[in-house]
mmCIF file of C-alpha atoms in Angstrom:
data_model
loop_
_atom_site.group_PDB
_atom_site.id
_atom_site.type_symbol
_atom_site.label_atom_id
_atom_site.label_comp_id
_atom_site.label_asym_id
_atom_site.label_seq_id
_atom_site.Cartn_x
_atom_site.Cartn_y
_atom_site.Cartn_z
ATOM 1 C CA MET A 14 90.297 17.529 -53.661
ATOM 2 C CA MET A 15 87.764 18.645 -51.108
ATOM 3 C CA ASN A 16 84.243 19.514 -52.193
ATOM 4 C CA LEU A 17 84.747 23.256 -52.133
ATOM 5 C CA ASP A 18 81.012 23.900 -52.457
ATOM 6 C CA SER A 19 80.189 21.985 -49.279
ATOM 7 C CA GLN A 20 78.525 23.990 -46.505
ATOM 8 C CA GLY A 21 79.577 21.542 -43.808
ATOM 9 C CA LYS A 22 77.226 21.784 -40.834
ATOM 10 C CA GLY A 23 75.740 25.003 -42.199
ATOM 11 C CA ILE A 24 77.595 27.392 -39.888
ATOM 12 C CA SER A 25 78.413 30.588 -41.760
ATOM 13 C CA PHE A 26 81.454 32.797 -41.159
ATOM 14 C CA LYS A 27 80.877 36.538 -40.872
ATOM 15 C CA PHE A 28 83.909 38.755 -41.400
ATOM 16 C CA TYR A 29 84.619 41.721 -39.157
ATOM 17 C CA ALA A 30 87.523 44.153 -39.043
ATOM 18 C CA ALA A 31 88.879 46.565 -36.462
ATOM 19 C CA TYR A 32 90.822 49.765 -35.995
ATOM 20 C CA TYR A 33 92.981 50.408 -32.979
ATOM 21 C CA PRO A 34 93.035 54.188 -32.444
ATOM 22 C CA PRO A 35 96.007 55.012 -30.212
ATOM 23 C CA VAL A 36 95.512 56.487 -26.747
ATOM 24 C CA TYR A 37 98.305 58.185 -24.795
ATOM 25 C CA THR A 38 98.791 56.450 -21.435
ATOM 26 C CA LYS A 39 101.015 59.159 -19.873
ATOM 27 C CA VAL A 40 103.439 56.355 -18.987
ATOM 28 C CA LYS A 41 107.036 56.806 -20.180
ATOM 29 C CA ALA A 42 110.296 54.973 -19.577
ATOM 30 C CA SER A 43 113.790 56.467 -19.756
ATOM 31 C CA SER A 44 115.658 53.402 -18.483
ATOM 32 C CA LEU A 45 115.251 49.649 -18.529
ATOM 33 C CA SER A 46 113.991 49.619 -14.952
ATOM 34 C CA GLU A 47 111.306 52.149 -15.911
ATOM 35 C CA LEU A 48 110.412 50.097 -18.987
ATOM 36 C CA ILE A 49 109.955 47.036 -16.757
ATOM 37 C CA LYS A 50 107.756 49.051 -14.401
ATOM 38 C CA GLY A 51 105.706 50.317 -17.330
ATOM 39 C CA ILE A 52 105.199 46.861 -18.814
ATOM 40 C CA SER A 53 104.097 45.663 -15.372
ATOM 41 C CA THR A 54 101.470 48.353 -14.934
ATOM 42 C CA VAL A 55 100.002 49.370 -18.303
ATOM 43 C CA ASP A 56 96.786 47.736 -19.517
ATOM 44 C CA LYS A 57 96.844 44.716 -21.797
ATOM 45 C CA ASN A 58 95.856 46.823 -24.790
ATOM 46 C CA SER A 59 99.130 48.705 -24.496
ATOM 47 C CA ILE A 60 101.190 45.494 -24.472
ATOM 48 C CA PHE A 61 99.213 44.247 -27.472
ATOM 49 C CA TYR A 62 99.731 47.514 -29.328
ATOM 50 C CA HIS A 63 103.502 47.538 -28.969
ATOM 51 C CA VAL A 64 103.964 43.830 -29.698
ATOM 52 C CA PHE A 65 101.519 43.260 -32.570
ATOM 53 C CA HIS A 66 100.571 46.461 -34.360
ATOM 54 C CA PRO A 67 103.725 46.431 -36.525
ATOM 55 C CA MET A 68 101.997 43.627 -38.462
ATOM 56 C CA LEU A 69 99.839 46.299 -40.043
ATOM 57 C CA SER A 70 101.695 48.105 -42.800
ATOM 58 C CA SER A 71 100.814 51.536 -41.452
ATOM 59 C CA HIS A 72 103.665 51.061 -38.981
ATOM 60 C CA VAL A 73 107.003 50.281 -40.570
ATOM 61 C CA VAL A 74 109.640 48.547 -38.453
ATOM 62 C CA PRO A 75 112.844 46.741 -39.370
ATOM 63 C CA GLU A 76 112.237 43.070 -40.187
ATOM 64 C CA ASP A 77 114.728 42.001 -37.532
ATOM 65 C CA LEU A 78 112.935 43.992 -34.820
ATOM 66 C CA PRO A 79 109.247 43.065 -35.113
ATOM 67 C CA ASN A 80 108.015 44.840 -31.959
ATOM 68 C CA ASP A 81 108.359 48.312 -30.455
ATOM 69 C CA PHE A 82 110.161 47.175 -27.312
ATOM 70 C CA ALA A 83 112.987 45.550 -29.283
ATOM 71 C CA PHE A 84 113.302 48.633 -31.494
ATOM 72 C CA TRP A 85 113.620 50.969 -28.500
ATOM 73 C CA LEU A 86 116.133 48.720 -26.754
ATOM 74 C CA ARG A 87 118.451 48.873 -29.754
ATOM 75 C CA GLU A 88 117.884 52.382 -31.036
ATOM 76 C CA SER A 89 117.572 54.298 -27.761
ATOM 77 C CA LEU A 90 119.161 52.129 -25.064
ATOM 78 C CA HIS A 91 121.799 50.682 -27.445
ATOM 79 C CA ASP A 92 121.441 47.198 -25.943
ATOM 80 C CA GLU A 93 121.839 45.058 -29.061
ATOM 81 C CA TYR A 94 121.740 41.754 -27.202
ATOM 82 C CA LEU A 95 118.552 42.452 -25.268
ATOM 83 C CA ALA A 96 116.910 43.846 -28.402
ATOM 84 C CA GLU A 97 117.560 40.569 -30.214
ATOM 85 C CA VAL A 98 116.204 38.564 -27.290
ATOM 86 C CA ILE A 99 112.984 40.601 -27.164
ATOM 87 C CA ALA A 100 112.680 40.506 -30.965
ATOM 88 C CA ASP A 101 112.459 36.723 -30.755
ATOM 89 C CA ILE A 102 109.506 36.674 -28.363
ATOM 90 C CA LYS A 103 106.728 34.422 -29.681
ATOM 91 C CA GLY A 104 103.064 35.263 -30.140
ATOM 92 C CA GLY A 105 101.535 32.077 -31.519
ATOM 93 C CA GLU A 106 98.827 29.897 -30.040
ATOM 94 C CA PRO A 107 98.066 29.281 -27.222
ATOM 95 C CA LEU A 108 99.797 32.382 -25.834
ATOM 96 C CA THR A 109 97.710 35.298 -24.619
ATOM 97 C CA ILE A 110 98.817 38.865 -24.102
ATOM 98 C CA GLU A 111 99.292 38.202 -20.382
ATOM 99 C CA ASP A 112 101.600 35.264 -21.199
ATOM 100 C CA ILE A 113 103.608 37.613 -23.399
ATOM 101 C CA ARG A 114 103.736 40.319 -20.709
ATOM 102 C CA LYS A 115 105.098 37.746 -18.253
ATOM 103 C CA GLU A 116 107.797 36.578 -20.683
ATOM 104 C CA LEU A 117 108.806 40.139 -21.488
ATOM 105 C CA LEU A 118 109.314 40.890 -17.806
ATOM 106 C CA GLU A 119 111.281 37.700 -17.207
ATOM 107 C CA LEU A 120 113.622 38.407 -20.120
ATOM 108 C CA LEU A 121 114.135 42.093 -19.309
ATOM 109 C CA ASN A 122 114.871 41.380 -15.668
ATOM 110 C CA THR A 123 117.920 39.303 -16.659
ATOM 111 C CA SER A 124 119.774 42.482 -17.680
ATOM 112 C CA SER A 125 122.476 43.975 -15.467
ATOM 113 C CA HIS A 126 121.968 47.445 -16.987
ATOM 114 C CA LEU A 127 118.657 48.334 -15.406
ATOM 115 C CA ASP A 128 119.584 51.962 -14.664
ATOM 116 C CA LYS A 129 121.231 52.885 -17.979
ATOM 117 C CA VAL A 130 119.576 56.047 -19.331
ATOM 118 C CA ALA A 131 118.156 55.907 -22.876
ATOM 119 C CA ASP A 132 118.629 58.553 -25.567
ATOM 120 C CA TYR A 133 114.875 59.099 -25.729
ATOM 121 C CA PRO A 134 111.970 57.717 -23.654
ATOM 122 C CA PHE A 135 109.701 54.832 -24.537
ATOM 123 C CA VAL A 136 106.167 56.205 -24.645
ATOM 124 C CA PHE A 137 103.473 53.651 -23.864
ATOM 125 C CA ILE A 138 100.483 53.797 -26.189
ATOM 126 C CA SER A 139 97.194 51.999 -25.619
ATOM 127 C CA PHE A 140 94.040 51.928 -27.749
ATOM 128 C CA ILE A 141 90.282 51.561 -27.729
ATOM 129 C CA PRO A 142 89.300 49.035 -30.416
ATOM 130 C CA VAL A 143 86.690 49.936 -33.007
ATOM 131 C CA VAL A 144 85.185 46.720 -34.375
ATOM 132 C CA TYR A 145 82.902 46.835 -37.406
ATOM 133 C CA PRO A 146 81.228 44.224 -39.620
ATOM 134 C CA LEU A 147 82.111 43.721 -43.246
ATOM 135 C CA ASP A 148 79.353 42.876 -45.650
ATOM 136 C CA ILE A 149 80.920 39.468 -46.208
ATOM 137 C CA GLU A 150 79.433 36.198 -44.998
ATOM 138 C CA VAL A 151 80.644 32.872 -46.381
ATOM 139 C CA ARG A 152 79.247 29.363 -46.170
ATOM 140 C CA THR A 153 81.499 27.217 -48.355
ATOM 141 C CA LEU A 154 85.238 26.552 -48.476
ATOM 142 C CA ALA A 155 85.471 28.179 -51.906
ATOM 143 C CA GLU A 156 83.769 31.312 -50.612
ATOM 144 C CA PHE A 157 86.075 31.272 -47.585
ATOM 145 C CA MET A 158 89.258 31.179 -49.697
ATOM 146 C CA ASP A 159 87.916 33.927 -51.942
ATOM 147 C CA ALA A 160 87.217 36.067 -48.887
ATOM 148 C CA ILE A 161 90.662 35.458 -47.365
ATOM 149 C CA ALA A 162 92.172 36.678 -50.631
ATOM 150 C CA LYS A 163 90.245 39.959 -50.669
ATOM 151 C CA VAL A 164 89.173 41.110 -47.200
ATOM 152 C CA PRO A 165 91.171 43.982 -45.679
ATOM 153 C CA ALA A 166 94.256 42.887 -43.787
ATOM 154 C CA ARG A 167 92.660 44.400 -40.692
ATOM 155 C CA SER A 168 90.005 41.710 -40.916
ATOM 156 C CA LEU A 169 92.564 38.896 -41.119
ATOM 157 C CA PHE A 170 94.378 40.429 -38.162
ATOM 158 C CA TYR A 171 91.180 40.766 -36.108
ATOM 159 C CA HIS A 172 90.026 37.183 -36.624
ATOM 160 C CA PHE A 173 93.410 35.476 -36.504
ATOM 161 C CA VAL A 174 95.340 37.514 -33.940
ATOM 162 C CA TYR A 175 93.353 40.041 -31.898
ATOM 163 C CA LYS A 176 90.473 37.888 -30.617
ATOM 164 C CA ARG A 177 92.692 34.987 -29.635
ATOM 165 C CA VAL A 178 95.573 36.961 -28.088
ATOM 166 C CA MET A 179 93.201 39.199 -26.125
ATOM 167 C CA SER A 180 91.250 36.152 -24.857
ATOM 168 C CA VAL A 181 88.034 37.120 -26.663
ATOM 169 C CA SER A 182 88.149 33.592 -28.100
ATOM 170 C CA LYS A 183 90.293 30.592 -27.194
ATOM 171 C CA ARG A 184 91.636 30.025 -30.709
ATOM 172 C CA ASN A 185 91.861 31.968 -33.949
ATOM 173 C CA ASP A 186 88.468 32.186 -35.655
ATOM 174 C CA PHE A 187 89.581 30.520 -38.881
ATOM 175 C CA THR A 188 90.737 27.349 -37.141
ATOM 176 C CA THR A 189 87.586 27.245 -35.027
ATOM 177 C CA TRP A 190 85.300 27.544 -38.060
ATOM 178 C CA LEU A 191 87.160 24.997 -40.209
ATOM 179 C CA GLU A 192 87.128 22.475 -37.376
ATOM 180 C CA ASP A 193 83.589 23.069 -36.085
ATOM 181 C CA ASN A 194 81.870 23.357 -39.465
ATOM 182 C CA PHE A 195 83.893 20.959 -41.621
ATOM 183 C CA GLY A 196 85.834 18.776 -39.193
ATOM 184 C CA LEU A 197 89.107 19.895 -40.813
ATOM 185 C CA ILE A 198 91.258 19.311 -37.756
ATOM 186 C CA ASP A 199 94.625 18.965 -39.531
ATOM 187 C CA LEU A 200 94.062 22.096 -41.604
ATOM 188 C CA GLY A 201 92.944 24.027 -38.548
ATOM 189 C CA GLU A 202 96.082 22.981 -36.681
ATOM 190 C CA LYS A 203 98.329 24.035 -39.571
ATOM 191 C CA LEU A 204 96.815 27.510 -39.475
ATOM 192 C CA ALA A 205 97.092 27.646 -35.700
ATOM 193 C CA LYS A 206 100.856 27.072 -35.886
ATOM 194 C CA ILE A 207 101.386 30.396 -37.655
ATOM 195 C CA ASP A 208 103.130 32.831 -35.317
ATOM 196 C CA PRO A 209 101.961 36.376 -36.112
ATOM 197 C CA GLN A 210 105.141 37.739 -34.552
ATOM 198 C CA THR A 211 107.110 36.540 -37.559
ATOM 199 C CA TYR A 212 105.373 39.054 -39.847
ATOM 200 C CA THR A 213 105.998 42.732 -40.408
ATOM 201 C CA GLU A 214 104.168 42.777 -43.753
ATOM 202 C CA GLU A 215 100.434 42.078 -43.718
ATOM 203 C CA GLU A 216 100.357 40.745 -47.287
ATOM 204 C CA ASP A 217 103.004 38.139 -46.458
ATOM 205 C CA PHE A 218 100.659 36.940 -43.730
ATOM 206 C CA ARG A 219 97.769 36.695 -46.210
ATOM 207 C CA LYS A 220 99.948 34.764 -48.686
ATOM 208 C CA ASP A 221 100.871 32.199 -46.061
ATOM 209 C CA LEU A 222 97.237 31.748 -45.017
ATOM 210 C CA LEU A 223 96.228 31.110 -48.626
ATOM 211 C CA LYS A 224 99.197 28.822 -49.236
ATOM 212 C CA ILE A 225 98.140 26.569 -46.369
ATOM 213 C CA LEU A 226 94.452 26.618 -47.371
ATOM 214 C CA GLU A 227 95.165 25.851 -51.015
ATOM 215 C CA GLY A 228 97.732 23.194 -50.107
ATOM 216 C CA ASP A 229 95.133 21.212 -48.180
ATOM 217 C CA LEU A 230 91.882 22.000 -49.985
ATOM 218 C CA LEU A 231 93.080 21.788 -53.594
ATOM 219 C CA LYS A 232 95.263 18.707 -53.407
#
């Protein structure tokens, strides 16, 4: 078992969290062609919002449709096939939000029903992030696992998903800290393989993080 009280190279980890207050973009889509145009033109925050915010429990979506685009394609445009294709879009490392925008456009452009009119429009929402520090700073692996178990899900989401996907950092913060401070390359890589797009429940995400940490650090 690892020395859980080790401080590694002495680099501490400070936890932050964030809110993503929605902002109306005035961009709407009533057909697939208009949805494609919207995805092409809205800011990256809007793409992020519609692809990733269902991870937070405040927004409930069906488990088989983990992003807003897939939900609209099935429920309003009644295109079951395209909804399933878009539901399967990946969001893991090393993809950024611009990679995801590009893949969305490529997949949507394969449809032959570009002008079919939807029952109700897709309304593009963006956001202005509000980032705030938590009064939690850890130095050891034991303190890190304790913090992962108790910090708000918004903090896990900010450090693991937001900063990496939005190109604020190259990798998720947890992997970076475990590798840089403790040299735990294999553990860092295991965490990095988690695809946040596979989660619609934030606590399931936390459980999987802890399962990987405990599997490596407590063996």
